Coordinates of C-alpha atoms in Angstrom, one line a residue:
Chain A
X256 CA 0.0 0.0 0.0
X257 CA 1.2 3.3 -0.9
X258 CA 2.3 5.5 2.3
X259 CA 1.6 8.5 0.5
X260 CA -1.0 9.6 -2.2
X261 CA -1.2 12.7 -3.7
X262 CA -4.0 12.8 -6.2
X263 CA -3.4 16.0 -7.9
X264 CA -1.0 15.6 -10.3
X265 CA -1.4 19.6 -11.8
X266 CA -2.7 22.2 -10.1
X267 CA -3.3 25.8 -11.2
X268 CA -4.1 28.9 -9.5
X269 CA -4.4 32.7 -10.1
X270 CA -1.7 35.1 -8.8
X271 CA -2.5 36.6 -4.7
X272 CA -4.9 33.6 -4.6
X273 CA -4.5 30.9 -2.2
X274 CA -4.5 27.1 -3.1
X275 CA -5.1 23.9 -1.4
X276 CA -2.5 20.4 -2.4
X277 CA -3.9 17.4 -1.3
X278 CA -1.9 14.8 0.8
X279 CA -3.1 11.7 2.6
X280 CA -1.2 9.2 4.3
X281 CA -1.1 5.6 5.8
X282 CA 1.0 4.3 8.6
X283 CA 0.2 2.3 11.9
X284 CA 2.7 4.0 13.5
X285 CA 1.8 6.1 16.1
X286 CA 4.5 8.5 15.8
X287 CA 5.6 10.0 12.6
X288 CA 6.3 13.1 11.2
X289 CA 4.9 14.8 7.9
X290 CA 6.9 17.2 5.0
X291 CA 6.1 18.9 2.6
X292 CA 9.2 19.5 -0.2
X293 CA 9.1 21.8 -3.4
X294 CA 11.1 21.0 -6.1
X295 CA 11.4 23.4 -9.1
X296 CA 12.5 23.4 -12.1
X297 CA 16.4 23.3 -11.4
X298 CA 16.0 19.9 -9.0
X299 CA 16.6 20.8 -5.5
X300 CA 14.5 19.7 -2.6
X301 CA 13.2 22.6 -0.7
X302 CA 11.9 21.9 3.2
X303 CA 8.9 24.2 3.4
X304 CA 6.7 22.8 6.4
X305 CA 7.0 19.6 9.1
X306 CA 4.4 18.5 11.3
X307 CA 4.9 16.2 13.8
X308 CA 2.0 13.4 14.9
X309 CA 1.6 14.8 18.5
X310 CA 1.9 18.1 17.4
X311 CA -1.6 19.9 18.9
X312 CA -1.1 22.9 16.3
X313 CA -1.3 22.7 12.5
X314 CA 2.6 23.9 11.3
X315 CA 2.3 27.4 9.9
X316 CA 5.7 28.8 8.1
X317 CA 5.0 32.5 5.8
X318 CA 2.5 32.0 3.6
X319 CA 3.0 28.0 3.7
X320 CA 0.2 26.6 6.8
X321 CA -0.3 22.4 6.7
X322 CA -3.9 21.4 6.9
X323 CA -3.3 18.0 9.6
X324 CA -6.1 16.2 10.4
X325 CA -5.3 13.2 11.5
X326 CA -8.1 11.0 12.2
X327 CA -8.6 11.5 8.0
X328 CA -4.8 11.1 7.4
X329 CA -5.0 13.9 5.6
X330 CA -1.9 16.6 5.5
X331 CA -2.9 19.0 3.0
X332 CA -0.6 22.2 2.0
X333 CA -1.7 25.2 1.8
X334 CA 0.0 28.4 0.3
X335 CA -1.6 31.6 0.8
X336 CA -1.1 34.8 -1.4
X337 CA 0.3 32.8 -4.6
X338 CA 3.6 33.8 -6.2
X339 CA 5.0 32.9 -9.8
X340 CA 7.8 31.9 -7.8
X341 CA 5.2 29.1 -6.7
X342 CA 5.4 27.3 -9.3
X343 CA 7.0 23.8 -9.2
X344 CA 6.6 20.3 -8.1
X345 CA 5.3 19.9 -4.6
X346 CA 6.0 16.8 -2.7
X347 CA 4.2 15.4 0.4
X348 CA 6.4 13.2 2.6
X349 CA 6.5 11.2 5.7
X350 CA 8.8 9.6 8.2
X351 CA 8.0 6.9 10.8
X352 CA 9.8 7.7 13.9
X353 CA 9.2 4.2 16.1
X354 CA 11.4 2.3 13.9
X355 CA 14.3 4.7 14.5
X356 CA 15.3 4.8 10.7
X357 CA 14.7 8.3 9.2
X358 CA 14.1 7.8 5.5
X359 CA 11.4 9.7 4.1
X360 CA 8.5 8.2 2.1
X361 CA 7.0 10.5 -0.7
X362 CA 4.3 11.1 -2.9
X363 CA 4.2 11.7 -6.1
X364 CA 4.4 14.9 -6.3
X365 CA 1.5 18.0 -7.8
X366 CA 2.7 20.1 -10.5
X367 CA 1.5 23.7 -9.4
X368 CA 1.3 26.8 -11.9
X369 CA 0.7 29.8 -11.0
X370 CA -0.7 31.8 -13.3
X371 CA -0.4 35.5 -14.2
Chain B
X288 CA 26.6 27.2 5.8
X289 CA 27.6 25.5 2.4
X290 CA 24.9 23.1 1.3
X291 CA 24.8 19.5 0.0
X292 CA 27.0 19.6 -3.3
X293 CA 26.5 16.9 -5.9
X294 CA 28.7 16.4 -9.0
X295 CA 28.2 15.9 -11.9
X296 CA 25.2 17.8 -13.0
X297 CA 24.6 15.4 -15.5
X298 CA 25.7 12.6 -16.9
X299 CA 24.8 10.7 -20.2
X300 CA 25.8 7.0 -20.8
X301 CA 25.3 4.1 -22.7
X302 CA 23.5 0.9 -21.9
X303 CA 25.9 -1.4 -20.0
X304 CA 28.4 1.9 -19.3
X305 CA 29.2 2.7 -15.8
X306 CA 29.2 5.7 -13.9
X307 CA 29.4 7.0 -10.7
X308 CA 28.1 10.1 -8.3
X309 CA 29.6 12.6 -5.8
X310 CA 28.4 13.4 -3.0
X311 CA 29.9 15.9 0.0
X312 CA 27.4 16.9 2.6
X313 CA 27.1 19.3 5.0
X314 CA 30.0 19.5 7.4
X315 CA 29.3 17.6 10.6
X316 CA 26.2 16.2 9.4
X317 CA 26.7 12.3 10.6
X318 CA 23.9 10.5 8.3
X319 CA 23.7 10.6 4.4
X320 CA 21.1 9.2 2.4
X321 CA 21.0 8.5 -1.6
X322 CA 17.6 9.0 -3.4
X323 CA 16.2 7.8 -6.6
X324 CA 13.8 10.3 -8.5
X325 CA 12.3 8.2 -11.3
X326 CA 10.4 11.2 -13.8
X327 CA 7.0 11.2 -12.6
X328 CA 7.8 9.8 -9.4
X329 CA 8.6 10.5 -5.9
X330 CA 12.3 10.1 -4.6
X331 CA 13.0 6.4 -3.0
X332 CA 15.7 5.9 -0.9
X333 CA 18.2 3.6 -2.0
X334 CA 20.8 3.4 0.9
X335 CA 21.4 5.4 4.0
X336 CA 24.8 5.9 6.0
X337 CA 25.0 6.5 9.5
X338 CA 28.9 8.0 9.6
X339 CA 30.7 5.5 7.6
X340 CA 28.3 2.7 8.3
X341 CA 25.2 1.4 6.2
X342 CA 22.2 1.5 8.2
X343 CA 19.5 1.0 5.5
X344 CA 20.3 -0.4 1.8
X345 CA 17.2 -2.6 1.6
X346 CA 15.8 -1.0 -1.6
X347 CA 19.7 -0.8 -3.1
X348 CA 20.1 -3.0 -6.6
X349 CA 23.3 -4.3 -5.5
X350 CA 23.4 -6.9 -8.3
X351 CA 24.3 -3.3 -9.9
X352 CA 24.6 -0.7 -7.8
X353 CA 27.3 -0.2 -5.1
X354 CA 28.0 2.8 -2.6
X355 CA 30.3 4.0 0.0
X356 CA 31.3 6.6 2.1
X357 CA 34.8 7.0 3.3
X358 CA 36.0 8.0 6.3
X359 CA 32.2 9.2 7.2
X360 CA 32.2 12.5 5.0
X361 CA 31.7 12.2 1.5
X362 CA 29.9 9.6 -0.5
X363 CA 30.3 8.2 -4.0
X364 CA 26.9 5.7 -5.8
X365 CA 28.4 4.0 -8.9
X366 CA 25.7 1.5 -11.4
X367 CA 27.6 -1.0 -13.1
X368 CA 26.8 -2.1 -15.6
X369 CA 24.1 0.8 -16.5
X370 CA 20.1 -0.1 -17.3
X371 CA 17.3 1.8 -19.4
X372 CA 15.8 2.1 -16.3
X373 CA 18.2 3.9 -14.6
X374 CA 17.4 6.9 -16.0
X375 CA 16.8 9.0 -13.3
X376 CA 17.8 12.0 -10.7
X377 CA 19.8 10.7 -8.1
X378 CA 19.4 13.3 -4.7
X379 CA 22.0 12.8 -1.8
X380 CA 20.8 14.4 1.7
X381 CA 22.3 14.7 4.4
X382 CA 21.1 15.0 8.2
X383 CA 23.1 16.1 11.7
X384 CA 22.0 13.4 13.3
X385 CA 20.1 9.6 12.6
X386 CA 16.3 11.6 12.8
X387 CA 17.1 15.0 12.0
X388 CA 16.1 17.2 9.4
X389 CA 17.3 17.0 5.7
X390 CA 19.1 19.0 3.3
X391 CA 19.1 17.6 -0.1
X392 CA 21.3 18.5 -3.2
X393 CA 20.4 19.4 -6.3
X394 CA 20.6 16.0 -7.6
X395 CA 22.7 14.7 -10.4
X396 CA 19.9 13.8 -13.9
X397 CA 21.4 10.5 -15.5
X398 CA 20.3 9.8 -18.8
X399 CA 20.9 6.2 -20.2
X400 CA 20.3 5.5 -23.6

């Protein structure tokens, strides 16, 4: 089973707007933690938000805020205030922390446009 | 503080070829991992180093694929012989410690034809 689906593969949205990327996981573990990356164009993996399992807060970072709610496994990303700088791949990932490894299991991916 | 650096850029082989990546991650940072971006895909992990020690290579090819990391610090992940299938961007990372945080590079994008 996958341990991370991303069903949006492209996403568009309007300059100054906000937009929603949709992440759900699966994982029996009771403690993990959740990422979301941003790769553009040029290949890098950017950290933009974390958000820990027991975390009683949803992870807020500028204009990037994670959507957690847990009982859906759901970690959506949201990014206020859109920039053409937004656009790029967007990865949801997750580590499990009770097994002690720390490899990261991603999605794959939603291609986000902004648009002028 | 300097980030991950990953050489070459890219690299274009034949079928059968070998190559081999660079890795050198940030100083001090104790675990390194080695990624496998298929297009289209996610990254996978293929191997992760705890200092100079292996601490996960469970999804590794090692009929093909081999890596190392000297003396703890930097790392090199060489195919041999090369598949179509290869084609991919391989990401190093590297973390201060065994559940901290990553910093990725910017990936070498192999092309096998």
């Amino acid at each position: 089973a996958q341990k991370i689906t991303q069903t949006q593969p492209g996403m568009f949205v309007q300059e100054k707007e906000a937009v929603t990327l949709d992440c759900t996981y699966d994982t029996s573990d009771p403690s993990y933690g959740l990422f979301w990356y941003k790769q553009p164009s040029s290949g890098e993996m950017i950290f933009l938000i974390y958000q820990g399992s027991y975390d009683q807060q949803n992870a807020t970072e500028g204009r990037y805020s994670l959507n957690f709610q847990k009982a859906r496994k759901s970690a959506n990303l949201v990014i206020s205030a859109s920039q053409l700088g937004d656009s790029a791949m967007y990865f949801c990932a997750m580590r499990e922390l009770s097994t002690g490894a720390n490899n990261l299991f991603f999605g794959t991916g939603t291609r986000l446009t902004v648009i002028p | 503080e300097a980030g991950v650096a990953q050489s070459p850029r890219y690299k274009i082989i034949e079928k059968r070829q070998s190559v081999a990546f660079w890795c050198n991650p940030i100083s001090g940072h104790a675990t390194l991992y080695w990624y496998q971006q298929i297009l289209g895909q996610g990254p996978k992990l293929l191997i992760q180093f705890q200092n100079n020690g292996v601490v996960d290579d469970s999804q590794l090819p090692k009929d093909r694929f081999s890596a190392e990391r000297l003396k703890g610090v930097d790392s090199t992940l060489k195919i041999q012989p090369a598949k179509l299938e290869d084609s991919a961007v391989y990401l190093c990372a590297s973390s201060f410690f065994k559940l901290g945080g990553y910093t990725f590079g910017s990936g070498t994008r192999l092309t096998v034809v």
